[in-house]
Short mmCIF file of C-alpha atoms in Angstrom, two decimals:
data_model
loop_
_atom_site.label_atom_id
_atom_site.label_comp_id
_atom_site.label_asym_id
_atom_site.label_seq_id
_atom_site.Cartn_x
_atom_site.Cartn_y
_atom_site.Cartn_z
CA UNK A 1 0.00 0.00 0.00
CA UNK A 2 1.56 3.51 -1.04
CA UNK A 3 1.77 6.22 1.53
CA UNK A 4 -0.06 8.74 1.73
CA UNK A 5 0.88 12.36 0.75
CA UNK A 6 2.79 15.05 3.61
CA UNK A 7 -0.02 16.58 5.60
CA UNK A 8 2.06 19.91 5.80
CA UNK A 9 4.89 19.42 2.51
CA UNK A 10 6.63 22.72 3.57
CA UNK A 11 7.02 21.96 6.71
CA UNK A 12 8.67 18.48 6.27
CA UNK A 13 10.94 20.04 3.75
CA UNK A 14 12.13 22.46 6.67
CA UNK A 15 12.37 19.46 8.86
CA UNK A 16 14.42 17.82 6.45
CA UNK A 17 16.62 20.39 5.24
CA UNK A 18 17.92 20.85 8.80
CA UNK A 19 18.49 17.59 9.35
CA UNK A 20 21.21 17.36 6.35
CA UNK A 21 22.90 20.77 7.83
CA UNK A 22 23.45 20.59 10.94
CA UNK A 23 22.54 18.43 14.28
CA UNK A 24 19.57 19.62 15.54
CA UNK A 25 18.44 19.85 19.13
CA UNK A 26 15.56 18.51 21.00
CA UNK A 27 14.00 19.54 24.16
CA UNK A 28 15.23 18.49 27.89
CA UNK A 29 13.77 17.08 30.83
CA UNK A 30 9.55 18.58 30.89
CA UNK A 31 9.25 16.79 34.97
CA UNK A 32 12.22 18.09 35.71
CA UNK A 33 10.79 21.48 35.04
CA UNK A 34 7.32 20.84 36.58
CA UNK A 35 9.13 19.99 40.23
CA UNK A 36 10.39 23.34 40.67
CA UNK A 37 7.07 24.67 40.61
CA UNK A 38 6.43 22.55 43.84
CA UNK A 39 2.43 22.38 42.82
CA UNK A 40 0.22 20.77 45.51
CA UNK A 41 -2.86 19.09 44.89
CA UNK A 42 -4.49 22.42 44.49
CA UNK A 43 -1.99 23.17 41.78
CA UNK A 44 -2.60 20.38 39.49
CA UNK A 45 -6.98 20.69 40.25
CA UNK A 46 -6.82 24.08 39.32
CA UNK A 47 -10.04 25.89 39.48
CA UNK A 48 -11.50 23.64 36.97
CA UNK A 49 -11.10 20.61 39.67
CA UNK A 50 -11.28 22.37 42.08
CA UNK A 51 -14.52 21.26 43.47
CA UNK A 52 -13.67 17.59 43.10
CA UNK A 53 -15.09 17.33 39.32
CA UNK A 54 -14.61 18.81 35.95
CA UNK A 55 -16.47 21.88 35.61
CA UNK A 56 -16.02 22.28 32.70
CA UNK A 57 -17.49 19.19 31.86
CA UNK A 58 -20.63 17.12 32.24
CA UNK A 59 -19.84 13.81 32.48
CA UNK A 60 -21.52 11.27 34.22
CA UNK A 61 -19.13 8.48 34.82
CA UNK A 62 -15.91 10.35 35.70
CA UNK A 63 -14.59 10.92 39.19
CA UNK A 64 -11.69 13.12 39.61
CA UNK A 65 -13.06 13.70 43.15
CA UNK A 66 -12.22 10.17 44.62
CA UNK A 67 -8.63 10.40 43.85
CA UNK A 68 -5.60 12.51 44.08
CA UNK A 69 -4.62 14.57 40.99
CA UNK A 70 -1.16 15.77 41.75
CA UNK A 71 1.33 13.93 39.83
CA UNK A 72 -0.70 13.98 36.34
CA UNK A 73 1.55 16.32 34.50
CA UNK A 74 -0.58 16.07 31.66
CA UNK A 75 -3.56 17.97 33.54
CA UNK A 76 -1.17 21.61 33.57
CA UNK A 77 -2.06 21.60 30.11
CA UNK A 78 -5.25 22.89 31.07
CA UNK A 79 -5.44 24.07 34.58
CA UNK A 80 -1.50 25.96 34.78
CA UNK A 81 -1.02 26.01 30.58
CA UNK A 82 1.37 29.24 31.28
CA UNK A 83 3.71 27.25 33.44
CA UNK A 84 3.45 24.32 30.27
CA UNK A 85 3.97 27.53 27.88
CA UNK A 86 6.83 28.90 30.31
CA UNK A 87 8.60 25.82 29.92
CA UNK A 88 8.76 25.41 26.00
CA UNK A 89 9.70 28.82 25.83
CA UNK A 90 12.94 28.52 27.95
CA UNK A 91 14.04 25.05 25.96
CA UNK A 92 13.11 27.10 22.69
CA UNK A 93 15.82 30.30 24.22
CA UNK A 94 18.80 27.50 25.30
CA UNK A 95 18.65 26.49 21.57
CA UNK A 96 16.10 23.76 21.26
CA UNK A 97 14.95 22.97 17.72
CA UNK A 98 11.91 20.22 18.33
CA UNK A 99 9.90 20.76 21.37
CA UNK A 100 7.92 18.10 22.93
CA UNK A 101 4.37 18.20 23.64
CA UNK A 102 3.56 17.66 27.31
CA UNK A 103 1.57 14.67 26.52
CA UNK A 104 3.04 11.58 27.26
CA UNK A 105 0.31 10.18 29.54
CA UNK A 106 -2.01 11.57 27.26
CA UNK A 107 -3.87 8.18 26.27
CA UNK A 108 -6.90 6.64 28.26
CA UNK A 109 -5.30 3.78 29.51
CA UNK A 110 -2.92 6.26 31.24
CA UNK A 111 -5.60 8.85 32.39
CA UNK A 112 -7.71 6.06 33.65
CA UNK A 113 -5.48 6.17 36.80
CA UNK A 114 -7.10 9.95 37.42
CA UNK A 115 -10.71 9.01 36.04
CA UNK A 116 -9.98 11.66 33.35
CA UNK A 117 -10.20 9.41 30.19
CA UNK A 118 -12.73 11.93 28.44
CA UNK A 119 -9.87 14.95 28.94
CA UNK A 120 -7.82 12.75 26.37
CA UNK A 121 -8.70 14.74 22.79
CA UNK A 122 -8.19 17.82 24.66
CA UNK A 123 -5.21 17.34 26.15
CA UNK A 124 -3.49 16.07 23.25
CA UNK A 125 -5.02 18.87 21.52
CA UNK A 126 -4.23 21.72 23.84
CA UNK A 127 -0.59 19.79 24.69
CA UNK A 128 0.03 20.84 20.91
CA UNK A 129 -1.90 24.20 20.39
CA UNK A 130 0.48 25.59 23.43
CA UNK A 131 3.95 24.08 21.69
CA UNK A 132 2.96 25.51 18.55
CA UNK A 133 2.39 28.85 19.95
CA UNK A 134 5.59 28.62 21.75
CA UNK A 135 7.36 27.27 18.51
CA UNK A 136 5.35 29.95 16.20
CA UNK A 137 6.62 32.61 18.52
CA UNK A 138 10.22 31.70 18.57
CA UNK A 139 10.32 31.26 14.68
CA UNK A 140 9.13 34.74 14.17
CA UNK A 141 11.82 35.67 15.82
CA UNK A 142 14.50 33.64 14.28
CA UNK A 143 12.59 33.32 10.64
CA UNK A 144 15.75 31.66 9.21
CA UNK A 145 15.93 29.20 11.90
CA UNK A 146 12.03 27.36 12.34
CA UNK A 147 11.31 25.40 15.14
CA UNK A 148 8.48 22.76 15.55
CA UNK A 149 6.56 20.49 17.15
CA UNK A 150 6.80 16.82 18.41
CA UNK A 151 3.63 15.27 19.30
CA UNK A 152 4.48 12.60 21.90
CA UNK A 153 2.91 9.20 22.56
CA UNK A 154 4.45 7.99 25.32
CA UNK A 155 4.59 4.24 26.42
CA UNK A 156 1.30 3.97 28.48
CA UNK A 157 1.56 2.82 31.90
CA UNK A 158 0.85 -0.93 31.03
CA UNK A 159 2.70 -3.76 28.89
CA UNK A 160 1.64 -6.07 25.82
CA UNK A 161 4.28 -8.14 26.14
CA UNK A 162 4.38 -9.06 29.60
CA UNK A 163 2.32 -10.22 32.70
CA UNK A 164 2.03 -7.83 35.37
CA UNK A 165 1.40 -10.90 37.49
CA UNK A 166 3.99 -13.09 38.17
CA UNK A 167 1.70 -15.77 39.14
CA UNK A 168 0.35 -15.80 35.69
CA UNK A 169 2.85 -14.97 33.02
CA UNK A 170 -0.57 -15.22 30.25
CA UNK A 171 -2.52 -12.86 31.79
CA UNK A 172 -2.25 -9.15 29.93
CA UNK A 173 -3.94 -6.17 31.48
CA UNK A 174 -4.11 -4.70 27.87
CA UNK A 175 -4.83 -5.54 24.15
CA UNK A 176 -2.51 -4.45 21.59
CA UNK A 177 -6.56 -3.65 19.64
CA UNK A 178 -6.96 -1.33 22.74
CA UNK A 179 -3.57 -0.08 22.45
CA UNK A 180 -4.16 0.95 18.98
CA UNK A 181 -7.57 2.76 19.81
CA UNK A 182 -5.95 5.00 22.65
CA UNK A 183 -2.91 6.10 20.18
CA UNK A 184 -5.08 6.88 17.21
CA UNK A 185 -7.53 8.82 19.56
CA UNK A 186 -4.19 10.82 21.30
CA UNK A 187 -2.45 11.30 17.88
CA UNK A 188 -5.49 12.03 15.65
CA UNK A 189 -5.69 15.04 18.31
CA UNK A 190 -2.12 15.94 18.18
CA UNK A 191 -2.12 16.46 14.29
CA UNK A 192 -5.28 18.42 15.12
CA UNK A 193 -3.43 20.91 17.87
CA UNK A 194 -0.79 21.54 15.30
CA UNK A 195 1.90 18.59 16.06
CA UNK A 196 4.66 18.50 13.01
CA UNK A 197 5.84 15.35 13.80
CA UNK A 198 5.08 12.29 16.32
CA UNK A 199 7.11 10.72 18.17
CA UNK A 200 6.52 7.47 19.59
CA UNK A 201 9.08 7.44 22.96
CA UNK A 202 10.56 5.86 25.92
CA UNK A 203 9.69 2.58 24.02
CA UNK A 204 9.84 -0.06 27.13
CA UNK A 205 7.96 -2.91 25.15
CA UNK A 206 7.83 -3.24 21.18
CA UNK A 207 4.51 -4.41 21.05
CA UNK A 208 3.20 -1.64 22.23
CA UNK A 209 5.21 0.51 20.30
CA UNK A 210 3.96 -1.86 17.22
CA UNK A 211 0.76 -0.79 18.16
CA UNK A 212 1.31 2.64 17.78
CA UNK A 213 2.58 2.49 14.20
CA UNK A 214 -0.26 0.35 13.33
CA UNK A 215 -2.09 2.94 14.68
CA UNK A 216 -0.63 5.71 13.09
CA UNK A 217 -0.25 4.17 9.45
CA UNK A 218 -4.02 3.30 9.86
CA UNK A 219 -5.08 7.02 10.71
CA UNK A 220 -2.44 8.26 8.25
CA UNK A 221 -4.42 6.31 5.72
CA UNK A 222 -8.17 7.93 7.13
CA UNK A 223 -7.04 11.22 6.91
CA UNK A 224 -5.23 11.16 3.65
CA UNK A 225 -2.16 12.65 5.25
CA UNK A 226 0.75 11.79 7.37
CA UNK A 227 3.21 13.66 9.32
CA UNK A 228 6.94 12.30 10.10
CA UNK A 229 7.19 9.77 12.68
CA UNK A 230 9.83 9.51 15.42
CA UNK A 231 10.70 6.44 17.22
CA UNK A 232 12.88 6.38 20.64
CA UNK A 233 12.93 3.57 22.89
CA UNK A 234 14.55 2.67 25.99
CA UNK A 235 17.06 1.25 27.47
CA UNK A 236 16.24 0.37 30.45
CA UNK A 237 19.51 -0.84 32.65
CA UNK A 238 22.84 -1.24 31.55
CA UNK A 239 22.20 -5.18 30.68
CA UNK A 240 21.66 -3.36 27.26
CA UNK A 241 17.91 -4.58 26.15
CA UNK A 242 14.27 -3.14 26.75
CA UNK A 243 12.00 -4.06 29.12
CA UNK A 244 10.41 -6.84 26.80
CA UNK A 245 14.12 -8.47 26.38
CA UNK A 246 15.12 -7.00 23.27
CA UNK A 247 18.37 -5.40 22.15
CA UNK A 248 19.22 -2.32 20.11
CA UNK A 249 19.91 -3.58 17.14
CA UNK A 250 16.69 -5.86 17.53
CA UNK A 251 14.42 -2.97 18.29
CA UNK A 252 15.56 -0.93 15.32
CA UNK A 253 14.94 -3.75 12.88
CA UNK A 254 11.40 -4.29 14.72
CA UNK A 255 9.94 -0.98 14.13
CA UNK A 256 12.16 0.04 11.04
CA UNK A 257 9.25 -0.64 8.46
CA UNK A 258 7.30 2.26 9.15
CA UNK A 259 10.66 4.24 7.65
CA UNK A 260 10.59 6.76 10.48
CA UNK A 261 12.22 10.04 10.03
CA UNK A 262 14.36 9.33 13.04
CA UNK A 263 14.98 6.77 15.74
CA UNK A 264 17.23 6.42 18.51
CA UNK A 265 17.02 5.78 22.32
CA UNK A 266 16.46 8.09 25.69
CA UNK A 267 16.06 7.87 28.95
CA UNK A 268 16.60 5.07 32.09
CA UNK A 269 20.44 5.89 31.51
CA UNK A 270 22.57 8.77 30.75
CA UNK A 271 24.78 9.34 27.69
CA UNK A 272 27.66 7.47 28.61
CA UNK A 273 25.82 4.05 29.43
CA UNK A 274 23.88 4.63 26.35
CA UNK A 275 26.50 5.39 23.70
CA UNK A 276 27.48 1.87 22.62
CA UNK A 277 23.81 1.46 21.68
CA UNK A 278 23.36 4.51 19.83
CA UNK A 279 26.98 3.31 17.73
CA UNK A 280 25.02 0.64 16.93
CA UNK A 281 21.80 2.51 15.75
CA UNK A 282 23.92 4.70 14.07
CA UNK A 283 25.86 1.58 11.90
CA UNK A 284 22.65 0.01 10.30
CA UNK A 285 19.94 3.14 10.75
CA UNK A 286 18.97 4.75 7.28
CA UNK A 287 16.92 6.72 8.80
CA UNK A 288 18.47 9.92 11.17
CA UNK A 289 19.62 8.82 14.34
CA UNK A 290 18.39 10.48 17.69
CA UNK A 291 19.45 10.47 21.58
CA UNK A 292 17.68 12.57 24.27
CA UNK A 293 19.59 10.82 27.54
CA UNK A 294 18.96 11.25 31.57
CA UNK A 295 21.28 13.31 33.39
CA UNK A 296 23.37 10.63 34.14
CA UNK A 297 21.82 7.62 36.71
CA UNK A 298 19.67 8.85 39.41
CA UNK A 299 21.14 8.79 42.88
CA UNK A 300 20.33 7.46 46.25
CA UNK A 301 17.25 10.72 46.34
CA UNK A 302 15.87 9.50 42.98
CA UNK A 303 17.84 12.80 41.71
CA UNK A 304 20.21 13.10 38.64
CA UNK A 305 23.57 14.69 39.29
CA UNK A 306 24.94 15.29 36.08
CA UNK A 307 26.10 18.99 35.37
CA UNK A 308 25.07 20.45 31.98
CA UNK A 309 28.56 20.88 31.43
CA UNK A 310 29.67 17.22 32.02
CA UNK A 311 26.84 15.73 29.96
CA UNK A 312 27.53 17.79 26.84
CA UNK A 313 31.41 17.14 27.21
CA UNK A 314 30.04 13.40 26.18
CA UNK A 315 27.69 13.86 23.96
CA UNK A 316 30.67 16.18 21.93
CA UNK A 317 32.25 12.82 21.51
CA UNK A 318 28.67 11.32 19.88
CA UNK A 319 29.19 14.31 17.59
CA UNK A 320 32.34 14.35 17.09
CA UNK A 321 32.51 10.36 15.89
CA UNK A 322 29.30 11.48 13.98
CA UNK A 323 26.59 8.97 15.39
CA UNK A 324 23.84 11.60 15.81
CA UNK A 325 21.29 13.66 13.63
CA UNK A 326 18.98 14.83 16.88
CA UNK A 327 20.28 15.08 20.77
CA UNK A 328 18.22 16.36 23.90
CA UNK A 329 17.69 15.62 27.20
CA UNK A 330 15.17 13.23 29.44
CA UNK A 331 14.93 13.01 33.02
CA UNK A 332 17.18 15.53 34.99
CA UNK A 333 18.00 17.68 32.07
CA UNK A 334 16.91 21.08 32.18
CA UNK A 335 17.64 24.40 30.03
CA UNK A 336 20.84 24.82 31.10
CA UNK A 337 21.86 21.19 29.63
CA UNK A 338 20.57 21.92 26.25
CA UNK A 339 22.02 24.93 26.21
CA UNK A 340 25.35 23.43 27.06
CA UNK A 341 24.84 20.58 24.42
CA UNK A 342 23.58 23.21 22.03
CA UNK A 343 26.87 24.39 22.27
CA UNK A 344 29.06 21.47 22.16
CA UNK A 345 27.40 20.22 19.32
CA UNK A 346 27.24 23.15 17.28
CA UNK A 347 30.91 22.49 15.28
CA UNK A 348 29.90 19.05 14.42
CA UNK A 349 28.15 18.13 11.36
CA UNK A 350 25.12 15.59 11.38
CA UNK A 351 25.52 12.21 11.14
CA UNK A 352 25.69 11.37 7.57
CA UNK A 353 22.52 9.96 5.58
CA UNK A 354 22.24 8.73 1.93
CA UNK A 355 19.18 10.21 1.37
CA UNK A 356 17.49 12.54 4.10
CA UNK A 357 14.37 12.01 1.94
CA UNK A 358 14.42 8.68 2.02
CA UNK A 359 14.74 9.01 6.19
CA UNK A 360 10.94 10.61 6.15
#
């Protein structure tokens, strides 16, 4: 089946045209932000939920009442969108080409947790609508140097591939058919809110990433369009595979028929655990190669220690031995680290690619 035509054409070709230039820079660490706000339950309601419901909303079924809201990230997007808005712009000002949408729990098996499962189109929407603005913004001001937007599906908060019971390794708390509802719902909304691209991250378990693409090539098909698509899974300890057992080089080759305009890996580690993995996306990838890592491992408070400065002194030598095309930060990363990786970057050209066309 042939694919369908660029939703936005121009915008691709922007998209693409940096990507042969230069390396281009993603956004840090969007939790990482959000804790310095210190927001109490009363900070993520809002005045919307403030009463223990939506009020903006009648819905018969949901409960946001019987259960605490603080922690849902997703949720600023509509009760504290400035602070969400606040934190694009300063990733946009340290240098940041792609910013993220603040959606990664953004799907309705993740908002089930909060009762909020009919916020989902909204949230998605609005998660985009406020990156756009902030990209928009910062592209007026910089007209030879656009920036745009990643619409994120994150992982969800359960897995195809394996039992969350460990008296019953057959049991599955989730379909990869329900999988693929929630991500065309979320990404249907994304493209919708203005979302360039999507990215399908922190990929713990294939299958559910598999379900995504499905997903996406199916809506891609309904709506007669498609945007880019991102992949970046995870690594998660320093035995080198996912969660659902596979390695790199596996994980590339399992997702590599949807011919994604860039893959790579982030979080769980930092940049110098994760290197010899991105070598070896970077060795058989013909698409453009991408790394947004922690700040280093977390320490004994759950906290990363890693100074902008030291991070981006090893992610020069991923330049430098030109194995990237796209570099952030995840977890502990904050402005200052992009700016400092901005920097350290900046002499290096991009990986090389064949055919940048052929990457998209």
């Amino acid at each position: 089946m042939s694919q369908p035509p660029w939703l936005h054409p121009d915008r691709v070709a922007l998209i693409q045209k940096g990507l042969a230039e230069r390396i281009m820079i993603l956004d840090g660490g969007m939790g990482t932000m959000l804790q310095t706000h210190k927001l109490d339950e009363s900070g993520y309601r809002g005045e919307r939920f403030a009463g223990g419901h939506d009020s903006a909303h009648d819905h018969g079924h949901d409960h946001p009442g019987e259960c605490d809201l603080k922690g849902n990230n997703d949720l600023l997007l509509l009760t504290q969108p400035d602070i969400i808005r606040g934190v694009h712009e300063a990733y946009l000002e340290a240098g940041a080409d792609f910013i993220e949408t603040n959606t990664f729990n953004a799907t309705r098996v993740s908002q089930a947790d909060y009762h909020l499962e009919h916020l989902v189109p909204e949230l998605n929407r609005e998660g985009a609508r406020i990156a756009r603005e902030a990209c928009d913004a910062m592209t007026a001001r910089t007209p030879d140097r656009p920036r745009f937007v990643i619409g994120v599906l994150g992982p969800t908060s359960r897995t195809a591939s394996i039992s969350p019971d460990v008296n019953d390794p057959g049991f599955r708390n989730v379909s990869f058919e329900e999988l693929k509802t929630n991500y065309i719902e979320s990404a249907r909304a994304l493209i919708e809110g203005g979302a360039d691209t999507i990215m399908v991250e922190t990929i713990f378990d294939t299958l559910n990433a598999k379900a995504a693409l499905f997903a996406l090539s199916e809506m891609f098909h309904e709506l007669g369009g498609r945007v880019p698509v991102m992949i970046s899974g995870t690594i998660t300890d320093r035995s080198g595979r996912t969660l659902s057992g596979q390695t790199a080089e596996a994980f590339f080759y399992s997702v590599e028929h949807i011919r994604p305009l860039s893959v790579g890996l982030n979080c769980a580690l930092g940049a110098e655990d994760l290197r010899p993995h991105v070598q070896m996306l970077a060795r058989i990838a013909g698409s453009a190669v991408s790394t947004h890592p922690n700040a280093g491992l977390p320490n004994a408070f759950g906290e990363y220690d890693e100074t902008p400065e030291s991070m981006a002194e090893t992610i020069r030598g991923f330049a430098a031995d030109g194995l990237i095309n796209i570099v952030g930060g995840c977890c502990g990363t904050t402005p200052a680290h992009i700016a400092a990786i901005a920097a350290a970057v900046a002499p290096y050209p991009p990986r090389a690619l064949k055919d940048i066309a052929q990457a998209a």
